[in-house]
Coordinates of C-alpha atoms in Angstrom, one line a residue:
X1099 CA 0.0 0.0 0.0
X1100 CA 2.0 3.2 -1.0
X1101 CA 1.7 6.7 1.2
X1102 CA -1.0 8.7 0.1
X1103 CA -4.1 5.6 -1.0
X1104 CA -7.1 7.0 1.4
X1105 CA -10.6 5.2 1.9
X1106 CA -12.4 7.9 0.5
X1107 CA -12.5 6.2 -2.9
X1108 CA -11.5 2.7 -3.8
X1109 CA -8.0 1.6 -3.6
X1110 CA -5.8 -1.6 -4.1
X1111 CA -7.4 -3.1 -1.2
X1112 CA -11.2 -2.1 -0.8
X1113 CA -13.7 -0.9 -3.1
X1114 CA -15.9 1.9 -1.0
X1115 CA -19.5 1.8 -1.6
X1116 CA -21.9 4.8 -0.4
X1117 CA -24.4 3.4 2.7
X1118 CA -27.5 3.3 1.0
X1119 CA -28.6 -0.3 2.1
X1120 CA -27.8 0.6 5.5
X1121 CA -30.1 3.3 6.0
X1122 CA -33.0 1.5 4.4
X1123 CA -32.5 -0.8 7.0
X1124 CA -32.1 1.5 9.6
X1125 CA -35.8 2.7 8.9
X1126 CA -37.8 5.4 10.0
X1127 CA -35.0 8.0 7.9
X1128 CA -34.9 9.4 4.8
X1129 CA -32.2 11.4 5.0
X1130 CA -29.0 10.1 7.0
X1131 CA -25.8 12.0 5.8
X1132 CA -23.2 10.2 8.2
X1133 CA -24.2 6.8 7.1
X1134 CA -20.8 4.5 6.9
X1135 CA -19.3 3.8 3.6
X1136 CA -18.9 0.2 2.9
X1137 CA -15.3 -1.2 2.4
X1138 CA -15.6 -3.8 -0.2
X1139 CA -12.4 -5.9 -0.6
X1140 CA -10.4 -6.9 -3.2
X1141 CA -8.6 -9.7 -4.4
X1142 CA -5.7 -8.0 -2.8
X1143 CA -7.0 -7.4 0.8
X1144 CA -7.8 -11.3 0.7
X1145 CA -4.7 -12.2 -0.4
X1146 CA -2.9 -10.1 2.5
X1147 CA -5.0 -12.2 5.2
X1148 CA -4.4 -15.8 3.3
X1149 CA -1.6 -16.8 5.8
X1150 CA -4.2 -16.1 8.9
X1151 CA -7.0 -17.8 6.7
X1152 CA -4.4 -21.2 6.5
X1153 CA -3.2 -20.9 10.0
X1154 CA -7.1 -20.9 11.5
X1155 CA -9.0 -23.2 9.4
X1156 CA -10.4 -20.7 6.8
X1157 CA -10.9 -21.3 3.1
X1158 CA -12.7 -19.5 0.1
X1159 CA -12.0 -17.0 -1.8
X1160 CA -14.2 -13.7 -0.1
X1161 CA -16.3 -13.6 2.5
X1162 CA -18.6 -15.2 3.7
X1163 CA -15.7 -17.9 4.6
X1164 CA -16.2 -21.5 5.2
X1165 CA -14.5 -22.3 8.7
X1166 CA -13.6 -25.3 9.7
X1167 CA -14.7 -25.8 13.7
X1168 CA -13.7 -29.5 13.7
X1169 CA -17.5 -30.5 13.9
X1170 CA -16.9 -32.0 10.3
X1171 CA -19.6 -29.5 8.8
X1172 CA -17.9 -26.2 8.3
X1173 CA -19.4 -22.8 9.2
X1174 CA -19.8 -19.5 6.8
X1175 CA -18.1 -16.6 8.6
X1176 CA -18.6 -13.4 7.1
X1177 CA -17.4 -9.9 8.0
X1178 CA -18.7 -6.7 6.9
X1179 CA -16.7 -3.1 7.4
X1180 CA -17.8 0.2 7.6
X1181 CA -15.9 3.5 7.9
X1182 CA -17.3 6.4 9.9
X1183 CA -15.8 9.7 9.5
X1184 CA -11.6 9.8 9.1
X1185 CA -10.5 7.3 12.0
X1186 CA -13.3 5.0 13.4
X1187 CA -14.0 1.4 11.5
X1188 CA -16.7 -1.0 12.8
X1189 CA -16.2 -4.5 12.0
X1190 CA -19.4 -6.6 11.4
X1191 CA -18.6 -10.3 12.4
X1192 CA -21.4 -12.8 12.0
X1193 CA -21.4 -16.3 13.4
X1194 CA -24.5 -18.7 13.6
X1195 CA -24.4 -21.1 16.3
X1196 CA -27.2 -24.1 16.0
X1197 CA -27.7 -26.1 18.9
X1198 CA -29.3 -29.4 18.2
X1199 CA -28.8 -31.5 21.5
X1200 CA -27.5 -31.5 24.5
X1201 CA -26.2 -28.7 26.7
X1202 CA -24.8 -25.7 24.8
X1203 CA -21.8 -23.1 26.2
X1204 CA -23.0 -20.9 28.2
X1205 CA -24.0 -17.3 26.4
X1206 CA -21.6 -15.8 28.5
X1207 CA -18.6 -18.1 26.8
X1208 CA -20.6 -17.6 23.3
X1209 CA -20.6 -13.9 23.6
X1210 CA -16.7 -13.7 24.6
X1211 CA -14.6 -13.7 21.0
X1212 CA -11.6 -14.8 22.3
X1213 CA -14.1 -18.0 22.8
X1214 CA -13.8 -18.5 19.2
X1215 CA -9.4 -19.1 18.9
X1216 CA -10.0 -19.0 14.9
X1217 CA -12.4 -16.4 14.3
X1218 CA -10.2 -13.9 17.3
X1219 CA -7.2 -14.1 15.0
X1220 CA -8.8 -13.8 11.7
X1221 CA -10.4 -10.3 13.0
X1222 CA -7.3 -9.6 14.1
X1223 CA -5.8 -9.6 11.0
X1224 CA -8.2 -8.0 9.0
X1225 CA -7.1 -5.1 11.1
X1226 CA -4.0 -5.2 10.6
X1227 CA -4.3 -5.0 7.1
X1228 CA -6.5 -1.8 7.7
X1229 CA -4.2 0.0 9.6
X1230 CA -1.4 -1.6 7.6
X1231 CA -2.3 -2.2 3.8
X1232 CA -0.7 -5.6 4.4
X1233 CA -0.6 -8.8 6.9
X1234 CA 1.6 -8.4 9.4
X1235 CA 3.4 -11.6 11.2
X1236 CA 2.4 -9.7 14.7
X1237 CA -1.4 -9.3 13.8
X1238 CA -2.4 -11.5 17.0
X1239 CA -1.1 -8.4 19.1
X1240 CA -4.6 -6.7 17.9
X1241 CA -7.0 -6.5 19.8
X1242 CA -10.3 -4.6 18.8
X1243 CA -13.0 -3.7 21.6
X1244 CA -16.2 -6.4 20.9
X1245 CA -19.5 -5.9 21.5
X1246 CA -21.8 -8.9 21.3
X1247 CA -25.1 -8.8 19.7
X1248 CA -26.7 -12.1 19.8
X1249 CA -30.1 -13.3 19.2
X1250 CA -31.2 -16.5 20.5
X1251 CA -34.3 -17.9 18.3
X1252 CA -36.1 -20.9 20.2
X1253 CA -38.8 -23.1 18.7
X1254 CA -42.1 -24.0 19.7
X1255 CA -43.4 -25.5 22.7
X1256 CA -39.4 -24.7 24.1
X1257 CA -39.2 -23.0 27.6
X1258 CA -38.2 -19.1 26.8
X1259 CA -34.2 -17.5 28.5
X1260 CA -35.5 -15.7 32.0
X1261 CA -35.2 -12.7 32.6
X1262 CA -32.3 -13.1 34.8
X1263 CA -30.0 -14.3 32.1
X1264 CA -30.9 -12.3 29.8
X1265 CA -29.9 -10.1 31.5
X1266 CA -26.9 -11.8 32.4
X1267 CA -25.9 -12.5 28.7
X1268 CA -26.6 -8.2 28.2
X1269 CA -23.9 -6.7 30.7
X1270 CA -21.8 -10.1 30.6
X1271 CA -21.7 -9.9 34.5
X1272 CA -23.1 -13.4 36.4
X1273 CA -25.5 -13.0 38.9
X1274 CA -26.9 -9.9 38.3
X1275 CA -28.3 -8.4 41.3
X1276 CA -32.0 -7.5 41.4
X1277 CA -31.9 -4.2 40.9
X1278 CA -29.9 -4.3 37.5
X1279 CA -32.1 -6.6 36.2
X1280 CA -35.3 -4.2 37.0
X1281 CA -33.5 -1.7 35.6
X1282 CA -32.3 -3.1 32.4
X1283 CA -36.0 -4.3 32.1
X1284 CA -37.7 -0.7 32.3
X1285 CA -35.5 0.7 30.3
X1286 CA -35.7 -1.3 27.5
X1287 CA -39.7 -1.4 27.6
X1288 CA -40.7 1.8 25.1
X1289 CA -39.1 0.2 21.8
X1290 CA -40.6 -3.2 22.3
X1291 CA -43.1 -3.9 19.7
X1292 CA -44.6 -7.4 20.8
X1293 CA -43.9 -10.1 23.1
X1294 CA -40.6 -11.0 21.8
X1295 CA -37.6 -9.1 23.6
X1296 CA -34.6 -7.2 22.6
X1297 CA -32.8 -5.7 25.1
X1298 CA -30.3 -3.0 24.5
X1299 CA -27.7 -1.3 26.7
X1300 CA -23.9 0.2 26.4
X1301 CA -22.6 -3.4 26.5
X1302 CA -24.3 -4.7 23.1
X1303 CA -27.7 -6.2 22.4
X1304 CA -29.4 -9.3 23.4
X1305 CA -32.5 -10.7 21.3
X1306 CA -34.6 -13.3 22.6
X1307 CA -37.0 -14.6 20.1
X1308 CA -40.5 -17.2 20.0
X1309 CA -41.9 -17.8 16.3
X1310 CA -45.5 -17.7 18.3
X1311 CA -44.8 -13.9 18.8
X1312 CA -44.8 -11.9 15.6
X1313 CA -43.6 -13.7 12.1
X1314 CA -39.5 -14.2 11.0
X1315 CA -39.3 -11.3 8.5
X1316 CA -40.6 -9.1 11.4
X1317 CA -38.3 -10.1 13.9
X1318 CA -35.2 -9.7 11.5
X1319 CA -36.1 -6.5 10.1
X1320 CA -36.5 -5.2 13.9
X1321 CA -32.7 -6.9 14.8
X1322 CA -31.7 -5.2 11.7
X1323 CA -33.0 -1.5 12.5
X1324 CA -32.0 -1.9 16.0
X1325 CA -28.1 -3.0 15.3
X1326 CA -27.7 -0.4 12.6
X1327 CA -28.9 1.9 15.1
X1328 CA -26.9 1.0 17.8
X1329 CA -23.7 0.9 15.0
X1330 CA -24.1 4.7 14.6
X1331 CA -24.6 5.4 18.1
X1332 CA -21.3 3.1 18.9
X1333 CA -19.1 5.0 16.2
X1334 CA -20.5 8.8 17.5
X1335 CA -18.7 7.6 20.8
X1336 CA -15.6 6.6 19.4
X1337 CA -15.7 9.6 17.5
X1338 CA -16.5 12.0 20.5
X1339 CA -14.7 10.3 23.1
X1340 CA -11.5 9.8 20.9
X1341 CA -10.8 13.6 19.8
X1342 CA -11.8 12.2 16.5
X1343 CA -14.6 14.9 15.8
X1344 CA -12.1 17.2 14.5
X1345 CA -12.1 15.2 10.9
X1346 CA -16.3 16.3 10.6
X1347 CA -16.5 18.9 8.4
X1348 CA -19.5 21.5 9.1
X1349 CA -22.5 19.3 7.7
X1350 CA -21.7 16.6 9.3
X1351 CA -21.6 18.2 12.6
X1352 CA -25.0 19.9 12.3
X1353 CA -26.4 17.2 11.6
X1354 CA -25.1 15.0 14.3
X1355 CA -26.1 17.7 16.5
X1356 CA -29.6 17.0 15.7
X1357 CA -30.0 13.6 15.6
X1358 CA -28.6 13.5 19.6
X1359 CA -30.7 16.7 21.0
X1360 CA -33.6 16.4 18.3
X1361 CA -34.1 13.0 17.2
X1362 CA -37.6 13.4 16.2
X1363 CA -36.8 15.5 13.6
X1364 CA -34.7 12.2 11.7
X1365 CA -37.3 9.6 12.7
X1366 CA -40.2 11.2 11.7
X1367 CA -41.3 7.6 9.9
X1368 CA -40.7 4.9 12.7
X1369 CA -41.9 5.6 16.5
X1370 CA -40.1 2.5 17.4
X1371 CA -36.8 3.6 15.5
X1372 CA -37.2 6.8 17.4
X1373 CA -37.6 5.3 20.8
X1374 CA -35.1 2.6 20.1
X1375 CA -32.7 5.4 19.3
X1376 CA -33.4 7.3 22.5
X1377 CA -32.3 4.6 24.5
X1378 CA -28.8 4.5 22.6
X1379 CA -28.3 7.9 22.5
X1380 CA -28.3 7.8 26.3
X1381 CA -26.5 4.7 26.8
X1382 CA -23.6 6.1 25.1
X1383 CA -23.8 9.8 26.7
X1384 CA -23.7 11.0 23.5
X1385 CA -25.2 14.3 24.7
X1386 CA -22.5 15.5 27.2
X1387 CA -19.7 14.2 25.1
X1388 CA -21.1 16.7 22.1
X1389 CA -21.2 19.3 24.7
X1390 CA -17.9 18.5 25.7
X1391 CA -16.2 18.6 22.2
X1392 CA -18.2 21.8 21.3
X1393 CA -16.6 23.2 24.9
X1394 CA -13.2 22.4 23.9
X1395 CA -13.6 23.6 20.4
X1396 CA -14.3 27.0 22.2
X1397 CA -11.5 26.7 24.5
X1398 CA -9.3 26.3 21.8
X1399 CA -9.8 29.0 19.1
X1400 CA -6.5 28.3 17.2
X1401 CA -8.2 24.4 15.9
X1402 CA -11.6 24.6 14.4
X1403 CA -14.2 22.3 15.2
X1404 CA -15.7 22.7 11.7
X1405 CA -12.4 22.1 9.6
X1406 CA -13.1 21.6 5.3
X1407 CA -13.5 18.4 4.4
X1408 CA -10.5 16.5 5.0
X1409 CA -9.1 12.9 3.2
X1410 CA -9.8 10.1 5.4
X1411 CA -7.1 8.3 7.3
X1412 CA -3.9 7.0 5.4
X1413 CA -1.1 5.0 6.3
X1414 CA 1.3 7.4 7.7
X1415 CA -2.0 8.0 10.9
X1416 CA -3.1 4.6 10.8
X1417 CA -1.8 4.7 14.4
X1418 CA -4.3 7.3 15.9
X1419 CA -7.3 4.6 14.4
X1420 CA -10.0 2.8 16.5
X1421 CA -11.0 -0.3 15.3
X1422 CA -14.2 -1.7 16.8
X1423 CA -16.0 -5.0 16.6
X1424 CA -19.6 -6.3 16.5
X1425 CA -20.0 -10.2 17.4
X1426 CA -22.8 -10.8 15.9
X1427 CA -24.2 -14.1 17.1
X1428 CA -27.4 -16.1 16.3
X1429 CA -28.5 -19.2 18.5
X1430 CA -30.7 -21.3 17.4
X1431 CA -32.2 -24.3 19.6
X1432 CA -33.8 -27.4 18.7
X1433 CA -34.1 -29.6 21.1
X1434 CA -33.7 -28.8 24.9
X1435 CA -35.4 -26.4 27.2
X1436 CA -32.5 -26.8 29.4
X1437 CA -30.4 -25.8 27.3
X1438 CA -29.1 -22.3 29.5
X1439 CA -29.9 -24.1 33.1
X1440 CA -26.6 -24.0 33.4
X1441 CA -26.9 -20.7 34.5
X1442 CA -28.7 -21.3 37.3
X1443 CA -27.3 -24.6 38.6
X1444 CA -23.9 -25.8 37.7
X1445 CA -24.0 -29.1 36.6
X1446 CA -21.7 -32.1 37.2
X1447 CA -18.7 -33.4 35.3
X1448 CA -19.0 -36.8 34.1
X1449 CA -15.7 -38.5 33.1
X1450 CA -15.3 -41.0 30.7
X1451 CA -13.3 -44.1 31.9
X1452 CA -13.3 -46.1 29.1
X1453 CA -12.1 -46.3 26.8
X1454 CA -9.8 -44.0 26.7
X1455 CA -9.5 -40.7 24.9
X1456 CA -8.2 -40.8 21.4
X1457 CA -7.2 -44.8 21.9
X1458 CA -7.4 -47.3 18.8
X1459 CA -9.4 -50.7 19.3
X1460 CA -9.7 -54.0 18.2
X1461 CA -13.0 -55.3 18.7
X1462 CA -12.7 -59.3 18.4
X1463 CA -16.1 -60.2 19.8
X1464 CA -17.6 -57.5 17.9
X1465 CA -18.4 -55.1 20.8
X1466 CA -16.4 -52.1 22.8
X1467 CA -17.1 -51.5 26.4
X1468 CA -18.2 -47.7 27.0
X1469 CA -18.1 -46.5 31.0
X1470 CA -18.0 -43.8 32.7
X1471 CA -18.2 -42.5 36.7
X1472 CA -21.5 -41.7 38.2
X1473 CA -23.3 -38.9 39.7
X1474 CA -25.3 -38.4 42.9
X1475 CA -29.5 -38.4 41.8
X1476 CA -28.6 -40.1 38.8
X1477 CA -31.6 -41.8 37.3
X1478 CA -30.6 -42.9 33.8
X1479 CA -27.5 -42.0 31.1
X1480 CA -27.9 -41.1 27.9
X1481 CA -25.3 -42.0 25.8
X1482 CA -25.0 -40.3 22.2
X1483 CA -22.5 -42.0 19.8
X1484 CA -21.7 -41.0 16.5
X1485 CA -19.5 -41.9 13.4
X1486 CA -17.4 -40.6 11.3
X1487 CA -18.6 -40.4 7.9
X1488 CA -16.6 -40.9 3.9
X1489 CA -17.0 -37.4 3.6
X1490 CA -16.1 -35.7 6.8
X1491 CA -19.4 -35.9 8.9
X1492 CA -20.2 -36.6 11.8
X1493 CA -23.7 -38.7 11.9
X1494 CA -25.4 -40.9 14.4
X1495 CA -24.4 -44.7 14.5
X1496 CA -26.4 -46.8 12.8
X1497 CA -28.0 -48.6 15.9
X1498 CA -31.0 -46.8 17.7
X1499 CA -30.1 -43.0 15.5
X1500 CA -27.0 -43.3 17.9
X1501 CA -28.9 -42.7 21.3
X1502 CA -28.6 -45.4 24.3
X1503 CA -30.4 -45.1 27.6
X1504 CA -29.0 -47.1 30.4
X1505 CA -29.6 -47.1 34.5
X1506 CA -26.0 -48.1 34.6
X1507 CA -22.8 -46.5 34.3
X1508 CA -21.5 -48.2 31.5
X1509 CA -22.8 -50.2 28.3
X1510 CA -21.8 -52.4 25.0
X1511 CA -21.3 -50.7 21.9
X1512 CA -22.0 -53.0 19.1
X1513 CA -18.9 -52.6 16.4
X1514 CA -20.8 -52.4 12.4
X1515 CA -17.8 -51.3 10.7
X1516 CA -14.5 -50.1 11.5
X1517 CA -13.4 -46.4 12.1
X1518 CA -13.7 -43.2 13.9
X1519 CA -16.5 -42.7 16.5
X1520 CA -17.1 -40.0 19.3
X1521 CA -19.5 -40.3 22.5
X1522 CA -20.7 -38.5 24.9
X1523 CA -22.7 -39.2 28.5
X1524 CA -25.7 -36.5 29.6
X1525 CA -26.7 -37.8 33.3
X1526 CA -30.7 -37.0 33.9
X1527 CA -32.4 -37.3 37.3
X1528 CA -36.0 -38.7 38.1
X1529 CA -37.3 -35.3 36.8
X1530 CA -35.8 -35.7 33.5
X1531 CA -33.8 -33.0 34.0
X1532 CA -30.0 -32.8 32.9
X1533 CA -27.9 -33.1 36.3
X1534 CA -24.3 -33.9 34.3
X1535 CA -22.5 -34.4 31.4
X1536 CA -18.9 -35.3 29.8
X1537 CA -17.3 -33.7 27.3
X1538 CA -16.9 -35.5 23.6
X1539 CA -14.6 -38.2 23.7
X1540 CA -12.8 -40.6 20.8
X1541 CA -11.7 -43.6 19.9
X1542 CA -10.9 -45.5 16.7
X1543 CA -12.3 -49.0 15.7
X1544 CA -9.3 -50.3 13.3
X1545 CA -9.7 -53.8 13.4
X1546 CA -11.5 -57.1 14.7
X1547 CA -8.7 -59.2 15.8
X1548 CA -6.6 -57.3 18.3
X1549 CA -6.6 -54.6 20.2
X1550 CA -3.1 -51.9 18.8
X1551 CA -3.3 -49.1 21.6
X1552 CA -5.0 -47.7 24.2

């Protein structure tokens, strides 16, 4: 990248497209003159974070990225970024997470990028090659500030998050106390539109959503308006809080003046937008740090607060830059409505015994002896076992879709075929409810005459 390629217009690494598709789905606006511009990359940027993309189990040739988890299905990653005024870049990162069975990490985990090894040190490359024009070998010394936004979607007939974590999974602090929680509650009450909940603070955004309660399209173009909202209000902070104001020019300024102190004025088409940006404006004090900058411009008659329109940031002040993050996470449930008990009660480990972890079997007589310890108010184990597939995929084993039920602490596995297989043990008590569990566990099946390793 040589001195003197901005981001106003497109270079060797991004294309920059105008914001139009973001304020549509803003709503309620019209007219929005500090919408982000859209960095588009090129063939260029993707080949600057190739050596990340080999080194964390990405492939494809622009995003959305196929990422391989080690579940044997891989998962699209895609990254959006947008460029507010001269210094401030929000990163877009979306990850679906679909829970089918069994106990899920909690949202808290979920929420925390560094959670997610390979998608952490993608990000933090991408960076580098904004700040840098290039990959750097050092790019896992980045760290941008993440905040989550996740929507958990649950089906029918499934027992809805409480309150409590929701609440919880919002300010990423356990065990809220009381207070916090009525609080977060009643302020969060004047944009809702129906029985499904978003809930919105400083910290990110946390969705919780029941098809019975309004229709798909509804709820995603709700989640849309409400993280584009919540984008701008997140990059006005930066901007104001970061003595990066001084890179508005005149318009700009005006009419960020009016969307803090009169709001109504933008959202004249959406009461809910309007209400929904309220909240936001106040999360992020946007008011006294306006006031503030608009103090110090006084104070300070020598630098203008309404400079001409400068070039946006090159190379030589990629330094002075804030990078900024949005996890975007959707979790989708299936199966349990215990899936987040964990929240309330810890559950116990279970530990596998045998056979051991990663060990290669014979299986003469056909069968492999699974057991495990046991757990206090254990009624029954489930067992889940699963296979290894030709092409990469994990799937049930043959025999009862892969599910066992025992009132023991151990059972035989019937050997079909030879190769790779995983298990796992959930404990349930006499109320059917999920008192333990063990983490996946392997083992090989290589032959039928002798047993090579354990």
């Amino acid at each position: 990248m040589q001195n003197g390629i901005e981001y106003t217009s497109s270079c060797s690494l991004f294309n920059v497209l105008q914001g139009k598709m973001f304020v549509r789905k803003m709503g309620g606006v019209s007219f929005f003159p500090i919408a982000p511009k859209t960095l588009d990359p090129t063939i260029v940027f993707y080949n600057a974070i190739k050596p990340a993309m080999r080194d964390n189990g990405f492939s494809g040739k622009k995003f959305p990225l196929k990422y391989d988890n080690g579940s044997g299905a891989p998962e699209a990653i895609n990254i959006n970024i947008h460029t507010y005024s001269a210094k401030v870049v929000v990163l877009l990162v979306s990850k679906l997470i679909v829970q089918r069975e069994g106990v899920a990490p909690s949202l808290l985990v979920l929420q925390d990028m560094e959670s997610h090894p390979g998608l952490h040190n993608l990000v933090k490359a991408v960076c580098s090659v904004i700040c840098f024009g290039h990959g750097r070998s050092d790019y896992k010394s980045f760290s941008p500030k993440v905040y989550p936004v996740a929507v958990y979607e649950k089906s029918l007939g499934e027992d809805s998050i409480s309150d409590v974590v929701a609440v919880e999974a919002l300010t990423r602090h356990r065990n809220p106390r009381a207070r916090i929680i009525e609080d977060t509650l009643k302020k969060n009450i004047d944009h809702q539109v129906d029985e499904n909940s978003i809930l919105i603070d400083r910290q990110g955004i946390f969705a919780r959503y029941a098809y019975e309660f309004g229709d798909e399209r509804n709820n995603e173009r709700k989640m849309e308006s409400v993280h584009c909202l919540f984008e701008v209000g997140l990059a006005l902070f930066e901007i104001f809080s970061n003595d990066k104001y001084r890179d508005l020019n005149k318009s700009e300024l005006d009419f960020i003046k009016i969307l803090i102190f009169s709001p109504d004025i933008v959202f004249i088409k959406s009461v809910t937008a309007y209400k929904t940006w309220i909240l936001i404006a106040d999360e992020f004090k946007l008011k006294r740090l306006f006031e503030t900058a608009v103090e110090l411009s006084v104070a300070e008659p020598a630098t203008c607060v309404h400079p001409p329109m400068k070039k946006e940031w090159s190379p030589m002040r990629a330094w002075t830059m804030s990078i900024v993050s949005t996890l975007l996470l959707g979790v989708a449930t299936y199966f349990s409505p215990e899936l987040y008990k964990e929240y309330i009660d810890s559950k116990e480990r279970v530990e596998i015994l045998s056979p051991k972890d990663g060990a290669s079997l014979s299986a003469p007589s056909g069968e492999v002896i699974l057991s495990w310890t046991e757990v206090k108010k254990q009624a029954e184990s489930i067992v889940m076992v699963e296979k290894l597939s030709g092409d990469g995929k994990w799937l049930p084993a043959a025999h009862a879709a892969g599910r066992y039920v025992t009132q023991d602490n151990k059972m035989v596995f019937e050997v079909v075929e030879l190769g790779a297989f995983r298990w796992r043990v959930s404990i349930e008590d006499s109320r059917d409810s999920e008192i333990g569990n063990s983490k996946w566990h392997f083992f090989s099946i290589i032959s039928k005459d002798r047993e090579v390793s354990k």
